[in-house]
Amino acid sequence: MIELFGADYSVYVRSARLAMEEKGLAYTLTPVDVFAPGDLPESHLKRQPFGKIPALRHDDFSLYETIAILRYVDEAFDGPALQPPDPQDRARMTQILSILDSYAYRTLVWDIYVERVYKTHDGSPADEVKIASALGLARKIISSLENLANQEPFLLGSQLTLADCHAAPILNLFQKAEEGETLLKTAPKLSRWLEIIRSRPSFLATEPSQTS
Ligand SMILES: N[C@@H](CCC(=O)N[C@@H](CS)C(=O)NCC(=O)O)C(=O)O
């Protein structure tokens, strides 16, 4: 029995779900809304003391931190391997995961997508200063990922890996912002990859219930 705790709008939750979908695993998603007003339930803080999503339970084993969850999902279950056997390819995958966590999530999702698309839904103004200050780093992130992206169809070539699972939700949101759309036009390999990923059953099955 695999239970994931989190919300379908979360890019980190979607990364974990993409890996489970690609492995062909049955799991349940138990809703935890980290952005709901008020304190997070104690039960979630016991699972994830930092108050983030996702968290995973597999029988009596509990785990939090998305990269750990991604690796566990790949290594503990049957199904297609989501990590390359070659040490250099595996290092490349880990490098991409680290770039996504260290730089891309905050810059591309919070500083640009949330400001430009999510916050302005109800007519609130975007923080133009925040967006403008994020653009330099966004350019560096996109050009670095474009340089590291191998060849079609996936980021590391013929095998879909955890790097694809983690990059897809972040870059998918980023492209919805006009700045993201413009920047991704300068990255043909990433743009093509995003099209391929978006048409996969795993991506379609994890579409958030409220899309932007
Ligand atoms: N290091 C955590 C980060 C997860 C994360 O930041 N999740 C976001 C949702 S996409 C969250 O829970 N944010 C709530 C908050 O920052 O208060 C992981 O890898 O799982």
CSV table of C-alpha atoms and ligand atoms in Angstrom, one decimal:
chain,number,residue,atom,x,y,z
A,1,MET,CA,0.0,0.0,0.0
A,2,ILE,CA,1.6,3.3,-1.1
A,3,GLU,CA,0.1,6.5,0.2
A,4,LEU,CA,1.3,10.0,-0.9
A,5,PHE,CA,0.3,13.0,1.1
A,6,GLY,CA,0.0,16.3,-0.6
A,7,ALA,CA,-2.0,18.4,-3.1
A,8,ASP,CA,-2.2,17.9,-6.9
A,9,TYR,CA,-1.3,21.5,-7.5
A,10,SER,CA,2.2,21.1,-6.0
A,11,VAL,CA,5.1,20.6,-8.5
A,12,TYR,CA,6.9,18.5,-5.9
A,13,VAL,CA,3.9,16.2,-5.4
A,14,ARG,CA,3.6,15.9,-9.2
A,15,SER,CA,7.2,14.9,-9.5
A,16,ALA,CA,6.6,12.0,-7.1
A,17,ARG,CA,3.4,11.1,-8.8
A,18,LEU,CA,5.0,11.1,-12.3
A,19,ALA,CA,7.6,8.6,-11.0
A,20,MET,CA,4.9,6.4,-9.6
A,21,GLU,CA,2.9,6.6,-12.7
A,22,GLU,CA,5.9,5.8,-14.9
A,23,LYS,CA,6.7,2.8,-12.7
A,24,GLY,CA,3.0,1.6,-13.1
A,25,LEU,CA,2.4,1.7,-9.3
A,26,ALA,CA,-0.9,1.9,-7.6
A,27,TYR,CA,-1.0,4.6,-4.9
A,28,THR,CA,-3.4,6.9,-3.2
A,29,LEU,CA,-3.1,10.7,-2.9
A,30,THR,CA,-4.3,11.8,0.5
A,31,PRO,CA,-5.0,15.6,0.4
A,32,VAL,CA,-2.9,17.9,2.5
A,33,ASP,CA,-3.2,21.6,1.5
A,34,VAL,CA,-0.1,23.4,2.8
A,35,PHE,CA,-1.4,26.8,1.7
A,36,ALA,CA,-4.8,26.5,3.5
A,37,PRO,CA,-5.3,29.2,6.1
A,38,GLY,CA,-4.4,28.2,9.7
A,39,ASP,CA,-1.9,25.8,11.0
A,40,LEU,CA,-1.0,22.5,9.3
A,41,PRO,CA,-2.4,19.5,11.1
A,42,GLU,CA,-0.1,17.9,13.7
A,43,SER,CA,-0.5,14.6,11.8
A,44,HIS,CA,1.2,16.1,8.7
A,45,LEU,CA,4.0,17.8,10.8
A,46,LYS,CA,4.7,14.3,12.2
A,47,ARG,CA,5.2,13.0,8.7
A,48,GLN,CA,7.0,16.1,7.4
A,49,PRO,CA,8.4,18.3,10.2
A,50,PHE,CA,9.2,21.2,7.8
A,51,GLY,CA,5.5,21.4,6.8
A,52,LYS,CA,6.1,20.7,3.1
A,53,ILE,CA,4.5,18.3,0.6
A,54,PRO,CA,4.8,15.5,-0.4
A,55,ALA,CA,5.4,12.8,2.2
A,56,LEU,CA,5.1,9.1,1.4
A,57,ARG,CA,4.0,6.1,3.4
A,58,HIS,CA,4.7,2.6,2.1
A,59,ASP,CA,3.3,0.0,4.5
A,60,ASP,CA,5.1,1.0,7.8
A,61,PHE,CA,7.9,2.9,6.1
A,62,SER,CA,7.6,6.8,6.0
A,63,LEU,CA,9.6,9.1,3.9
A,64,TYR,CA,9.8,12.8,3.1
A,65,GLU,CA,12.0,14.9,0.7
A,66,THR,CA,11.0,14.5,-2.9
A,67,ILE,CA,14.4,13.3,-4.2
A,68,ALA,CA,14.5,10.6,-1.6
A,69,ILE,CA,11.0,9.6,-2.5
A,70,LEU,CA,11.8,9.6,-6.3
A,71,ARG,CA,14.8,7.3,-5.7
A,72,TYR,CA,12.9,5.0,-3.3
A,73,VAL,CA,10.0,4.7,-5.8
A,74,ASP,CA,12.5,3.6,-8.5
A,75,GLU,CA,14.6,1.3,-6.4
A,76,ALA,CA,11.9,-0.4,-4.2
A,77,PHE,CA,9.5,-1.5,-6.9
A,78,ASP,CA,9.4,-3.3,-10.2
A,79,GLY,CA,8.7,-1.5,-13.4
A,80,PRO,CA,10.9,0.4,-15.9
A,81,ALA,CA,14.1,1.7,-14.3
A,82,LEU,CA,14.1,5.5,-13.9
A,83,GLN,CA,17.8,5.9,-13.2
A,84,PRO,CA,20.5,5.2,-15.7
A,85,PRO,CA,23.0,2.4,-15.1
A,86,ASP,CA,26.0,4.3,-16.4
A,87,PRO,CA,27.7,6.3,-13.7
A,88,GLN,CA,28.2,9.4,-15.9
A,89,ASP,CA,24.5,9.4,-17.0
A,90,ARG,CA,23.5,8.9,-13.4
A,91,ALA,CA,25.7,11.8,-12.2
A,92,ARG,CA,24.1,14.0,-15.0
A,93,MET,CA,20.7,13.0,-13.7
A,94,THR,CA,21.6,13.9,-10.1
A,95,GLN,CA,23.1,17.2,-11.4
A,96,ILE,CA,19.8,18.1,-13.1
A,97,LEU,CA,17.8,17.2,-9.9
A,98,SER,CA,20.1,19.4,-7.9
A,99,ILE,CA,19.8,22.4,-10.3
A,100,LEU,CA,16.0,22.0,-10.2
A,101,ASP,CA,15.9,22.0,-6.4
A,102,SER,CA,18.6,24.6,-5.7
A,103,TYR,CA,17.7,27.2,-8.4
A,104,ALA,CA,14.8,26.4,-10.7
A,105,TYR,CA,11.9,25.8,-8.3
A,106,ARG,CA,12.1,29.1,-6.5
A,107,THR,CA,13.0,31.2,-9.5
A,108,LEU,CA,10.9,29.7,-12.3
A,109,VAL,CA,7.8,28.8,-10.2
A,110,TRP,CA,7.6,31.3,-7.4
A,111,ASP,CA,9.4,34.4,-8.7
A,112,ILE,CA,8.0,34.2,-12.3
A,113,TYR,CA,5.0,31.8,-12.7
A,114,VAL,CA,3.3,32.6,-9.4
A,115,GLU,CA,3.8,36.3,-9.9
A,116,ARG,CA,2.8,36.5,-13.6
A,117,VAL,CA,0.1,33.9,-13.8
A,118,TYR,CA,-1.2,32.6,-10.5
A,119,LYS,CA,-1.3,35.9,-8.6
A,120,THR,CA,-2.9,37.9,-11.4
A,121,HIS,CA,-5.9,35.5,-11.8
A,122,ASP,CA,-8.1,37.7,-9.6
A,123,GLY,CA,-6.7,40.9,-11.0
A,124,SER,CA,-4.0,41.4,-8.4
A,125,PRO,CA,-0.9,43.1,-9.8
A,126,ALA,CA,2.3,41.0,-10.4
A,127,ASP,CA,5.4,42.1,-8.6
A,128,GLU,CA,7.3,43.4,-11.6
A,129,VAL,CA,10.5,44.0,-9.6
A,130,LYS,CA,10.5,40.4,-8.4
A,131,ILE,CA,10.0,39.1,-11.9
A,132,ALA,CA,12.7,41.4,-13.4
A,133,SER,CA,15.2,40.4,-10.7
A,134,ALA,CA,14.5,36.7,-11.3
A,135,LEU,CA,15.1,36.8,-15.1
A,136,GLY,CA,18.9,36.7,-15.0
A,137,LEU,CA,18.9,33.5,-13.0
A,138,ALA,CA,16.1,32.1,-15.1
A,139,ARG,CA,18.1,32.6,-18.2
A,140,LYS,CA,21.1,30.8,-16.6
A,141,ILE,CA,18.8,27.9,-15.5
A,142,ILE,CA,17.3,27.5,-18.9
A,143,SER,CA,20.6,27.7,-20.8
A,144,SER,CA,22.2,25.2,-18.4
A,145,LEU,CA,19.4,22.7,-18.7
A,146,GLU,CA,19.4,23.2,-22.5
A,147,ASN,CA,23.2,22.4,-22.5
A,148,LEU,CA,22.8,19.4,-20.3
A,149,ALA,CA,19.8,18.0,-22.2
A,150,ASN,CA,21.0,15.2,-24.3
A,151,GLN,CA,18.9,14.2,-27.2
A,152,GLU,CA,15.3,13.1,-27.9
A,153,PRO,CA,13.1,12.0,-26.5
A,154,PHE,CA,14.1,12.5,-22.8
A,155,LEU,CA,16.6,14.8,-21.0
A,156,LEU,CA,19.2,12.0,-20.8
A,157,GLY,CA,18.3,10.5,-24.2
A,158,SER,CA,16.4,7.3,-24.8
A,159,GLN,CA,15.5,6.5,-21.1
A,160,LEU,CA,13.0,8.5,-19.1
A,161,THR,CA,14.6,9.2,-15.7
A,162,LEU,CA,13.9,10.9,-12.4
A,163,ALA,CA,15.3,14.1,-14.0
A,164,ASP,CA,12.3,14.2,-16.4
A,165,CYS,CA,9.9,13.5,-13.6
A,166,HIS,CA,11.3,16.4,-11.5
A,167,ALA,CA,11.8,18.9,-14.4
A,168,ALA,CA,8.4,18.5,-16.1
A,169,PRO,CA,6.1,20.0,-13.5
A,170,ILE,CA,8.5,23.0,-13.0
A,171,LEU,CA,9.1,23.8,-16.7
A,172,ASN,CA,5.4,23.2,-17.5
A,173,LEU,CA,4.4,26.0,-15.1
A,174,PHE,CA,7.2,28.2,-16.2
A,175,GLN,CA,6.2,28.1,-19.8
A,176,LYS,CA,2.7,29.4,-18.9
A,177,ALA,CA,4.2,32.7,-17.9
A,178,GLU,CA,5.0,35.0,-20.9
A,179,GLU,CA,8.6,35.3,-19.7
A,180,GLY,CA,8.9,31.5,-19.6
A,181,GLU,CA,7.4,31.1,-23.1
A,182,THR,CA,9.9,33.6,-24.5
A,183,LEU,CA,12.9,32.1,-22.7
A,184,LEU,CA,12.0,28.6,-23.7
A,185,LYS,CA,11.9,29.7,-27.4
A,186,THR,CA,15.7,30.1,-27.0
A,187,ALA,CA,15.9,26.4,-25.9
A,188,PRO,CA,14.8,24.2,-28.7
A,189,LYS,CA,15.7,20.9,-27.1
A,190,LEU,CA,13.8,21.7,-23.8
A,191,SER,CA,10.8,23.0,-25.8
A,192,ARG,CA,10.6,19.8,-27.8
A,193,TRP,CA,11.1,17.7,-24.7
A,194,LEU,CA,8.3,19.6,-22.9
A,195,GLU,CA,5.9,18.7,-25.8
A,196,ILE,CA,6.9,15.1,-25.6
A,197,ILE,CA,6.4,14.9,-21.8
A,198,ARG,CA,3.1,16.7,-21.9
A,199,SER,CA,1.6,14.0,-24.1
A,200,ARG,CA,2.6,11.1,-21.8
A,201,PRO,CA,-0.1,9.3,-20.0
A,202,SER,CA,1.7,9.9,-16.7
A,203,PHE,CA,1.5,13.7,-17.3
A,204,LEU,CA,-2.1,13.6,-18.3
A,205,ALA,CA,-3.0,11.4,-15.3
A,206,THR,CA,-1.4,13.9,-12.9
A,207,GLU,CA,-3.0,17.1,-14.3
A,208,PRO,CA,-4.0,19.3,-11.3
A,209,SER,CA,-7.8,19.6,-10.8
A,210,GLN,CA,-7.6,23.4,-11.1
A,211,THR,CA,-5.3,24.3,-14.0
A,212,SER,CA,-4.1,27.8,-14.9
B,1,LIG,N1,12.5,20.0,0.1
B,1,LIG,C1,11.1,19.6,-0.1
B,1,LIG,C2,10.4,20.8,-0.8
B,1,LIG,C3,9.0,20.5,-1.1
B,1,LIG,C4,8.2,21.8,-1.3
B,1,LIG,O1,8.8,22.9,-1.2
B,1,LIG,N2,6.9,21.7,-1.5
B,1,LIG,C5,6.1,22.9,-1.6
B,1,LIG,C6,4.9,22.6,-2.5
B,1,LIG,S1,5.4,22.5,-4.2
B,1,LIG,C7,5.5,23.1,-0.2
B,1,LIG,O2,5.2,22.2,0.5
B,1,LIG,N3,5.4,24.4,0.2
B,1,LIG,C8,4.8,24.8,1.4
B,1,LIG,C9,5.5,26.0,2.0
B,1,LIG,O3,6.6,26.3,1.6
B,1,LIG,O4,5.0,26.5,3.1
B,1,LIG,C10,11.0,18.4,-0.9
B,1,LIG,O5,11.9,18.1,-1.7
B,1,LIG,O6,10.0,17.6,-0.8
